[in-house]
Amino acid sequence: MSLALFLHERGIRARIIDKKKEISPYSKALGINPRTLEILEPYGITKRFLENGRKMLAANIWKGDKLIVKNELSKVGHRYPFLLIQPQRETELILLEELAGRGIHVEYETQFMGFEKKEDGYRSVLQGEDVTHFDSDYIVGADGAHSDIRKQLNIPFEGFRYKETWELYDAELETQLPADEANILTFREGGMILMRIKENVWRVAGNLPGLLQHLPQTTRPGKISWSTRFTISHQVARTLVKDRIALIGDAAHVHSPIGGRGMNLGIEDAFLLSGLIAEGRVGAYEKLRHRYLRSTVKRVNTLTQFITGHSFLHRTVRNNLGLLKPFFPLGLPRARKFLLGLDRAL
Ligand SMILES: Cc1cc2nc3c(=O)[nH]c(=O)nc-3n(C[C@H](O)[C@H](O)[C@H](O)COP(=O)(O)OP(=O)(O)OC[C@H]3O[C@@H](n4cnc5c(N)ncnc54)[C@H](O)[C@@H]3O)c2cc1C
């Protein structure tokens, strides 16, 4: 949706198809970072997001009930010095409305089945109520982690999957944890993150079996509005572009939700690609984006390992956080920039 929006502003028409019936009812991605807010600002969307979402002002690391470190995002030196918390469904609804206002509609229940190369572009086969064909100059695979387009191009999705299962809950909590801050709780056997979504509803996610039993003693869970289990993969497509077909979003890269970069990276991909399509140099997308995506997924992996305590090294660091406290000021600005997507100019 964001790609169609960016292309529209550059005078290029996009057709969006999606095989599902409608947008997902689940909250999924919660964090919209300053880089994304910056990108969407000229389209009037950031203003709507800011009116609707909530500001997350700091990220805290706890060991048991002891606060070890507070990373204040306001110190980042940016006009949006926070992570905006807004459930993905609400983000998508706003994008849908903004697109509709520009005469662009997502065609749901329409599946991309395949394509053939023509002299001047592509002919795609679409399955809706009937099978139809569609001619275009470009194809963009924004079709998620299991991307059919990536598979049809025989592009390997390189990386690995952790075996352990994560639990996720959107639940009402009675708690004394700071409400407008992300709270990372580390335990000997793993970790969890708690972030308030709105009112008294919080996102709780982590790799400890029976997660809600590990909540701090002063925290009580109430009604659960969504729960799911998932495993984590860290993968990047071997190439992002073939001829005039490009991959963006989860079709190009997946990683753990720790760090909240997934949806934000996808919107950045779309922004960069829209400019390159407009300039007729889509091939440059590979060079301008691939290395950064690989290094970002690597850094998300390090962060994830720190929280889950997967490796001996990360476990040791985590279990001795108190001793390392004097060194935290050195790492905080870098961590802040990464979390806010400001680790590199676009
Ligand atoms: C629990 C959870 C928490 C998360 N938290 C964050 C966060 O805080 N911040 C963040 O930035 N990200 C987060 N993410 C990641 C974020 O949700 C994803 O990165 C984002 O949804 C990816 O968007 P996408 O459009 O690339 O892919 P998707 O959202 O997967 O959309 C792909 C679409 O393609 C359609 N499709 C697939 N195949 C076809 C086909 N053949 N024909 C037609 N349509 C097709 C699918 O129906 C789907 O609608 C989180 C994810 C989860 C699950």
Short mmCIF file of C-alpha atoms and ligand atoms in Angstrom, two decimals:
data_model
loop_
_atom_site.label_atom_id
_atom_site.label_comp_id
_atom_site.label_asym_id
_atom_site.label_seq_id
_atom_site.Cartn_x
_atom_site.Cartn_y
_atom_site.Cartn_z
CA MET A 1 0.00 0.00 0.00
CA SER A 2 2.79 2.42 0.82
CA LEU A 3 4.50 1.66 -2.50
CA ALA A 4 1.27 2.44 -4.42
CA LEU A 5 1.02 5.71 -2.52
CA PHE A 6 4.62 6.75 -3.27
CA LEU A 7 4.25 5.79 -6.93
CA HIS A 8 0.99 7.72 -7.22
CA GLU A 9 2.74 10.87 -6.00
CA ARG A 10 5.35 10.32 -8.72
CA GLY A 11 2.63 9.99 -11.38
CA ILE A 12 2.86 6.20 -11.74
CA ARG A 13 -0.21 4.00 -11.40
CA ALA A 14 0.03 0.82 -9.37
CA ARG A 15 -2.50 -1.97 -9.19
CA ILE A 16 -2.58 -3.69 -5.77
CA ILE A 17 -3.89 -7.22 -5.48
CA ASP A 18 -4.14 -9.36 -2.34
CA LYS A 19 -5.38 -12.92 -2.09
CA LYS A 20 -6.87 -12.46 1.37
CA LYS A 21 -10.41 -11.26 1.95
CA GLU A 22 -9.61 -8.10 3.91
CA ILE A 23 -6.91 -6.64 6.14
CA SER A 24 -5.86 -8.70 9.14
CA PRO A 25 -7.82 -8.03 12.35
CA TYR A 26 -4.67 -8.50 14.49
CA SER A 27 -2.48 -5.82 16.00
CA LYS A 28 0.87 -7.32 14.70
CA ALA A 29 3.41 -4.48 14.18
CA LEU A 30 3.04 -1.86 16.88
CA GLY A 31 6.06 0.42 16.50
CA ILE A 32 6.28 3.12 13.82
CA ASN A 33 9.70 4.71 13.92
CA PRO A 34 10.77 8.31 13.20
CA ARG A 35 12.25 7.32 9.82
CA THR A 36 8.83 6.05 8.69
CA LEU A 37 7.10 9.13 10.14
CA GLU A 38 9.54 11.30 8.19
CA ILE A 39 8.87 9.39 4.94
CA LEU A 40 5.09 9.57 5.28
CA GLU A 41 5.02 13.21 6.38
CA PRO A 42 4.57 14.84 2.94
CA TYR A 43 1.56 12.63 2.25
CA GLY A 44 -0.39 13.87 5.28
CA ILE A 45 -0.25 10.40 6.83
CA THR A 46 2.14 11.13 9.69
CA LYS A 47 -0.29 13.73 11.01
CA ARG A 48 -3.04 11.09 11.09
CA PHE A 49 -0.75 8.54 12.74
CA LEU A 50 0.28 11.03 15.42
CA GLU A 51 -3.37 11.86 16.16
CA ASN A 52 -4.20 8.18 16.49
CA GLY A 53 -1.11 6.56 18.08
CA ARG A 54 0.72 6.84 21.39
CA LYS A 55 4.29 7.88 22.03
CA MET A 56 6.73 5.39 23.51
CA LEU A 57 9.42 7.47 25.17
CA ALA A 58 12.00 5.04 26.54
CA ALA A 59 13.20 1.44 26.50
CA ASN A 60 14.04 -0.17 29.84
CA ILE A 61 15.97 -3.32 30.66
CA TRP A 62 15.03 -5.07 33.90
CA LYS A 63 16.61 -7.91 35.77
CA GLY A 64 13.89 -9.29 37.99
CA ASP A 65 12.23 -6.24 39.55
CA LYS A 66 15.42 -4.17 39.30
CA LEU A 67 15.68 -1.53 36.57
CA ILE A 68 19.16 -1.88 35.09
CA VAL A 69 19.06 0.65 32.29
CA LYS A 70 16.69 3.23 30.84
CA ASN A 71 17.30 4.38 27.29
CA GLU A 72 15.50 7.68 26.83
CA LEU A 73 14.50 8.01 23.20
CA SER A 74 13.98 11.78 23.55
CA LYS A 75 17.77 12.17 23.53
CA VAL A 76 17.97 11.10 19.89
CA GLY A 77 17.94 14.63 18.47
CA HIS A 78 15.14 14.19 15.93
CA ARG A 79 11.82 15.99 15.53
CA TYR A 80 10.04 12.69 16.27
CA PRO A 81 12.04 11.54 19.32
CA PHE A 82 9.88 8.48 20.11
CA LEU A 83 8.47 5.25 18.71
CA LEU A 84 4.82 5.70 17.78
CA ILE A 85 2.69 2.84 19.04
CA GLN A 86 -0.23 1.99 16.77
CA PRO A 87 -1.57 -1.50 15.96
CA GLN A 88 -0.82 -2.55 12.38
CA ARG A 89 -4.53 -2.92 11.62
CA GLU A 90 -5.02 0.80 12.37
CA THR A 91 -1.94 1.68 10.29
CA GLU A 92 -3.36 -0.32 7.37
CA LEU A 93 -6.84 1.22 7.74
CA ILE A 94 -5.38 4.73 7.53
CA LEU A 95 -3.30 3.75 4.47
CA LEU A 96 -6.38 2.20 2.84
CA GLU A 97 -8.35 5.41 3.39
CA GLU A 98 -5.53 7.58 2.07
CA LEU A 99 -5.25 5.38 -1.02
CA ALA A 100 -9.03 5.43 -1.56
CA GLY A 101 -8.89 9.25 -1.43
CA ARG A 102 -6.45 9.04 -4.35
CA GLY A 103 -8.68 6.62 -6.29
CA ILE A 104 -6.58 3.53 -5.49
CA HIS A 105 -8.22 0.43 -4.02
CA VAL A 106 -6.75 -2.89 -2.93
CA GLU A 107 -8.32 -5.69 -4.98
CA TYR A 108 -8.84 -8.39 -2.36
CA GLU A 109 -9.49 -12.07 -3.11
CA THR A 110 -7.26 -11.77 -6.15
CA GLN A 111 -4.27 -14.08 -6.24
CA PHE A 112 -1.09 -13.66 -8.26
CA MET A 113 -0.60 -17.04 -9.99
CA GLY A 114 2.36 -16.43 -12.30
CA PHE A 115 3.73 -14.27 -15.07
CA GLU A 116 5.33 -14.42 -18.47
CA LYS A 117 7.91 -12.02 -19.79
CA LYS A 118 6.90 -9.97 -22.80
CA GLU A 119 9.07 -7.74 -24.93
CA ASP A 120 8.06 -4.57 -23.09
CA GLY A 121 7.10 -5.86 -19.66
CA TYR A 122 5.14 -8.68 -18.05
CA ARG A 123 1.80 -10.46 -18.41
CA SER A 124 0.57 -11.66 -15.01
CA VAL A 125 -2.05 -14.33 -14.42
CA LEU A 126 -4.49 -13.37 -11.67
CA GLN A 127 -7.07 -15.59 -10.02
CA GLY A 128 -10.11 -13.74 -8.70
CA GLU A 129 -13.63 -14.90 -9.38
CA ASP A 130 -12.23 -15.70 -12.83
CA VAL A 131 -8.75 -16.01 -14.25
CA THR A 132 -7.62 -12.71 -15.81
CA HIS A 133 -4.41 -11.34 -17.31
CA PHE A 134 -2.73 -8.06 -16.55
CA ASP A 135 0.09 -6.32 -18.44
CA SER A 136 2.55 -4.13 -16.54
CA ASP A 137 6.01 -2.60 -16.87
CA TYR A 138 7.07 -3.81 -13.41
CA ILE A 139 6.06 -6.40 -10.84
CA VAL A 140 6.75 -5.86 -7.14
CA GLY A 141 6.57 -8.81 -4.77
CA ALA A 142 5.18 -7.35 -1.53
CA ASP A 143 3.64 -10.73 -0.84
CA GLY A 144 5.06 -11.56 2.56
CA ALA A 145 7.50 -14.05 4.03
CA HIS A 146 6.25 -16.96 1.90
CA SER A 147 6.38 -14.83 -1.26
CA ASP A 148 5.16 -16.69 -4.36
CA ILE A 149 6.94 -14.13 -6.52
CA ARG A 150 10.28 -14.80 -4.81
CA LYS A 151 9.75 -18.55 -5.27
CA GLN A 152 8.78 -18.16 -8.93
CA LEU A 153 11.99 -16.22 -9.51
CA ASN A 154 13.94 -19.04 -7.79
CA ILE A 155 15.51 -16.57 -5.38
CA PRO A 156 16.78 -18.36 -2.25
CA PHE A 157 15.67 -16.95 1.12
CA GLU A 158 18.96 -17.19 3.01
CA GLY A 159 19.24 -17.49 6.76
CA PHE A 160 17.97 -19.69 9.56
CA ARG A 161 15.07 -20.37 11.90
CA TYR A 162 15.22 -20.73 15.69
CA LYS A 163 13.55 -23.87 16.96
CA GLU A 164 11.99 -22.42 20.09
CA THR A 165 8.44 -21.13 20.18
CA TRP A 166 7.61 -17.59 21.26
CA GLU A 167 4.35 -16.67 22.94
CA LEU A 168 2.57 -13.39 22.30
CA TYR A 169 -0.41 -11.87 24.12
CA ASP A 170 -2.32 -8.64 23.80
CA ALA A 171 -3.73 -8.58 27.32
CA GLU A 172 -5.15 -6.25 29.90
CA LEU A 173 -2.60 -5.77 32.68
CA GLU A 174 -2.77 -4.25 36.09
CA THR A 175 0.83 -3.18 36.52
CA GLN A 176 3.20 -0.61 37.94
CA LEU A 177 5.60 -0.87 34.99
CA PRO A 178 6.20 2.47 33.23
CA ALA A 179 3.29 2.72 30.78
CA ASP A 180 4.82 4.73 27.96
CA GLU A 181 8.08 2.83 27.83
CA ALA A 182 9.09 -0.57 26.46
CA ASN A 183 10.10 -2.93 29.26
CA ILE A 184 12.48 -5.78 28.51
CA LEU A 185 12.57 -8.31 31.33
CA THR A 186 15.50 -10.71 31.38
CA PHE A 187 15.52 -14.03 33.23
CA ARG A 188 18.09 -16.79 33.50
CA GLU A 189 16.18 -18.93 30.95
CA GLY A 190 14.98 -16.23 28.55
CA GLY A 191 13.25 -12.90 28.28
CA MET A 192 10.08 -11.00 27.56
CA ILE A 193 9.02 -7.58 26.37
CA LEU A 194 6.06 -5.62 27.65
CA MET A 195 4.69 -2.55 25.87
CA ARG A 196 1.43 -0.76 26.44
CA ILE A 197 -0.75 -0.59 23.34
CA LYS A 198 -3.54 1.61 24.70
CA GLU A 199 -5.45 2.13 27.95
CA ASN A 200 -4.61 -0.94 30.05
CA VAL A 201 -3.96 -3.28 27.10
CA TRP A 202 -0.34 -4.41 26.78
CA ARG A 203 1.67 -6.48 24.31
CA VAL A 204 3.55 -9.25 26.13
CA ALA A 205 5.93 -11.39 24.04
CA GLY A 206 8.83 -13.66 24.85
CA ASN A 207 10.49 -17.04 24.67
CA LEU A 208 9.60 -18.38 28.12
CA PRO A 209 7.09 -21.24 28.14
CA GLY A 210 3.95 -20.26 30.07
CA LEU A 211 4.93 -16.61 29.52
CA LEU A 212 2.24 -14.96 31.63
CA GLN A 213 3.39 -16.89 34.69
CA HIS A 214 6.69 -14.98 34.50
CA LEU A 215 5.10 -11.52 34.83
CA PRO A 216 6.49 -9.40 37.69
CA GLN A 217 4.80 -10.05 41.02
CA THR A 218 3.12 -6.65 40.98
CA THR A 219 1.58 -7.31 37.53
CA ARG A 220 -1.73 -9.13 37.05
CA PRO A 221 -3.09 -10.25 33.67
CA GLY A 222 -6.76 -9.74 32.75
CA LYS A 223 -8.69 -10.25 29.52
CA ILE A 224 -6.63 -11.45 26.55
CA SER A 225 -7.70 -9.92 23.23
CA TRP A 226 -5.17 -11.74 21.01
CA SER A 227 -2.68 -14.49 21.54
CA THR A 228 -0.46 -16.38 19.17
CA ARG A 229 2.68 -18.49 19.07
CA PHE A 230 5.42 -18.14 16.50
CA THR A 231 8.95 -19.14 15.68
CA ILE A 232 11.60 -16.67 14.59
CA SER A 233 13.47 -16.70 11.28
CA HIS A 234 16.26 -14.41 10.21
CA GLN A 235 16.33 -14.48 6.43
CA VAL A 236 17.13 -12.16 3.52
CA ALA A 237 16.48 -12.86 -0.17
CA ARG A 238 19.71 -13.55 -2.07
CA THR A 239 18.78 -10.87 -4.60
CA LEU A 240 16.17 -8.13 -4.38
CA VAL A 241 15.63 -7.48 -8.05
CA LYS A 242 15.61 -9.50 -11.25
CA ASP A 243 15.10 -7.66 -14.48
CA ARG A 244 12.16 -5.38 -13.59
CA ILE A 245 10.72 -7.49 -10.78
CA ALA A 246 11.60 -6.40 -7.23
CA LEU A 247 10.97 -7.72 -3.73
CA ILE A 248 10.06 -5.51 -0.78
CA GLY A 249 8.94 -5.99 2.83
CA ASP A 250 8.75 -9.45 4.34
CA ALA A 251 9.13 -10.99 0.87
CA ALA A 252 12.70 -9.65 0.96
CA HIS A 253 13.60 -9.93 4.66
CA VAL A 254 12.21 -11.39 7.88
CA HIS A 255 13.46 -11.18 11.44
CA SER A 256 12.27 -11.26 15.02
CA PRO A 257 9.86 -8.53 16.14
CA ILE A 258 12.47 -7.40 18.71
CA GLY A 259 13.54 -3.94 17.66
CA GLY A 260 10.27 -3.30 15.80
CA ARG A 261 11.95 -2.84 12.44
CA GLY A 262 9.94 -5.20 10.13
CA MET A 263 7.08 -3.07 8.83
CA ASN A 264 9.25 0.05 8.99
CA LEU A 265 11.93 -1.54 6.80
CA GLY A 266 9.24 -2.55 4.29
CA ILE A 267 7.95 1.03 4.04
CA GLU A 268 11.55 2.25 3.56
CA ASP A 269 12.04 -0.37 0.80
CA ALA A 270 8.89 0.92 -0.91
CA PHE A 271 10.01 4.54 -0.67
CA LEU A 272 13.42 3.86 -2.15
CA LEU A 273 12.06 1.58 -4.88
CA SER A 274 9.37 4.09 -5.94
CA GLY A 275 12.06 6.69 -6.65
CA LEU A 276 14.15 4.21 -8.63
CA ILE A 277 11.15 3.07 -10.69
CA ALA A 278 10.35 6.71 -11.47
CA GLU A 279 13.96 7.25 -12.59
CA GLY A 280 13.92 4.04 -14.68
CA ARG A 281 16.82 2.47 -12.74
CA VAL A 282 15.21 -0.27 -10.72
CA GLY A 283 18.41 -2.37 -10.93
CA ALA A 284 20.11 0.05 -8.51
CA TYR A 285 17.72 -1.13 -5.76
CA GLU A 286 19.99 -4.14 -5.19
CA LYS A 287 23.11 -2.10 -4.61
CA LEU A 288 21.44 0.58 -2.54
CA ARG A 289 19.49 -1.71 -0.24
CA HIS A 290 20.79 -5.29 0.00
CA ARG A 291 23.80 -4.74 2.24
CA TYR A 292 21.88 -2.58 4.65
CA LEU A 293 19.09 -5.16 4.94
CA ARG A 294 21.60 -7.93 5.63
CA SER A 295 23.36 -5.91 8.32
CA THR A 296 20.06 -4.86 9.90
CA VAL A 297 18.82 -8.46 10.14
CA LYS A 298 22.17 -9.38 11.68
CA ARG A 299 21.83 -6.67 14.31
CA VAL A 300 18.24 -7.68 15.08
CA ASN A 301 19.58 -11.20 15.60
CA THR A 302 22.15 -9.93 18.11
CA LEU A 303 19.44 -8.04 19.97
CA THR A 304 17.20 -11.10 19.95
CA GLN A 305 19.99 -13.31 21.26
CA PHE A 306 20.62 -10.86 24.05
CA ILE A 307 16.98 -11.03 25.13
CA THR A 308 16.59 -14.78 24.73
CA GLY A 309 20.07 -15.67 26.04
CA HIS A 310 20.67 -18.11 23.19
CA SER A 311 24.43 -18.05 23.11
CA PHE A 312 26.84 -18.41 26.03
CA LEU A 313 28.20 -14.93 25.37
CA HIS A 314 24.80 -13.24 25.36
CA ARG A 315 23.72 -15.22 28.42
CA THR A 316 26.84 -14.11 30.28
CA VAL A 317 26.32 -10.45 29.32
CA ARG A 318 22.67 -10.63 30.33
CA ASN A 319 23.27 -12.35 33.63
CA ASN A 320 25.91 -9.78 34.62
CA LEU A 321 24.06 -6.66 33.59
CA GLY A 322 24.59 -5.01 36.98
CA LEU A 323 28.38 -5.22 36.60
CA LEU A 324 28.24 -3.75 33.12
CA LYS A 325 26.12 -0.77 34.13
CA PRO A 326 29.00 1.77 34.08
CA PHE A 327 29.56 0.99 30.39
CA PHE A 328 25.93 1.45 29.28
CA PRO A 329 26.20 5.18 28.43
CA LEU A 330 28.64 4.20 25.67
CA GLY A 331 26.12 1.95 23.91
CA LEU A 332 22.86 3.77 24.54
CA PRO A 333 23.00 6.38 21.72
CA ARG A 334 23.75 3.66 19.15
CA ALA A 335 20.98 1.39 20.45
CA ARG A 336 18.57 4.33 20.44
CA LYS A 337 19.34 5.20 16.84
CA PHE A 338 18.91 1.58 15.76
CA LEU A 339 15.59 1.19 17.55
CA LEU A 340 14.32 4.38 15.95
CA GLY A 341 15.48 3.43 12.45
CA LEU A 342 17.90 6.38 12.39
CA ASP A 343 21.06 4.29 12.07
CA ARG A 344 21.47 5.34 8.43
CA ALA A 345 20.15 8.04 6.13
CA LEU A 346 17.91 6.63 3.42
C1 LIG B 1 3.58 -10.44 16.28
C2 LIG B 1 4.25 -9.50 15.33
C3 LIG B 1 4.75 -8.30 15.81
C4 LIG B 1 5.39 -7.44 14.95
N1 LIG B 1 5.87 -6.24 15.44
C5 LIG B 1 6.42 -5.33 14.60
C6 LIG B 1 6.78 -4.00 15.04
O1 LIG B 1 6.58 -3.63 16.20
N2 LIG B 1 7.30 -3.14 14.12
C7 LIG B 1 7.48 -3.52 12.82
O2 LIG B 1 7.98 -2.69 12.03
N3 LIG B 1 7.15 -4.76 12.36
C8 LIG B 1 6.61 -5.68 13.22
N4 LIG B 1 6.17 -6.89 12.75
C9 LIG B 1 6.41 -7.26 11.35
C10 LIG B 1 5.33 -6.76 10.41
O3 LIG B 1 4.05 -7.20 10.81
C11 LIG B 1 5.66 -7.27 9.02
O4 LIG B 1 7.00 -6.94 8.76
C12 LIG B 1 4.75 -6.63 7.96
O5 LIG B 1 3.40 -7.02 8.09
C13 LIG B 1 5.22 -7.07 6.59
O6 LIG B 1 4.41 -6.46 5.62
P1 LIG B 1 4.40 -6.99 4.16
O7 LIG B 1 3.36 -6.17 3.46
O8 LIG B 1 5.76 -7.06 3.61
O9 LIG B 1 3.90 -8.51 4.27
P2 LIG B 1 2.53 -9.07 4.82
O10 LIG B 1 1.96 -8.19 5.89
O11 LIG B 1 2.74 -10.51 5.10
O12 LIG B 1 1.55 -8.94 3.56
C14 LIG B 1 1.71 -9.75 2.41
C15 LIG B 1 0.38 -9.83 1.71
O13 LIG B 1 0.57 -10.54 0.48
C16 LIG B 1 -0.60 -11.33 0.25
N5 LIG B 1 -0.20 -12.40 -0.67
C17 LIG B 1 0.67 -13.41 -0.46
N6 LIG B 1 0.79 -14.18 -1.56
C18 LIG B 1 -0.03 -13.65 -2.50
C19 LIG B 1 -0.36 -13.99 -3.86
N7 LIG B 1 0.19 -15.02 -4.48
N8 LIG B 1 -1.26 -13.22 -4.51
C20 LIG B 1 -1.84 -12.15 -3.88
N9 LIG B 1 -1.57 -11.78 -2.61
C21 LIG B 1 -0.68 -12.51 -1.94
C22 LIG B 1 -1.00 -11.81 1.64
O14 LIG B 1 -2.38 -12.13 1.67
C23 LIG B 1 -0.67 -10.61 2.52
O15 LIG B 1 -1.78 -9.77 2.73
C24 LIG B 1 5.53 -7.78 13.58
C25 LIG B 1 5.00 -8.98 13.11
C26 LIG B 1 4.35 -9.84 13.96
C27 LIG B 1 3.76 -11.13 13.43
#
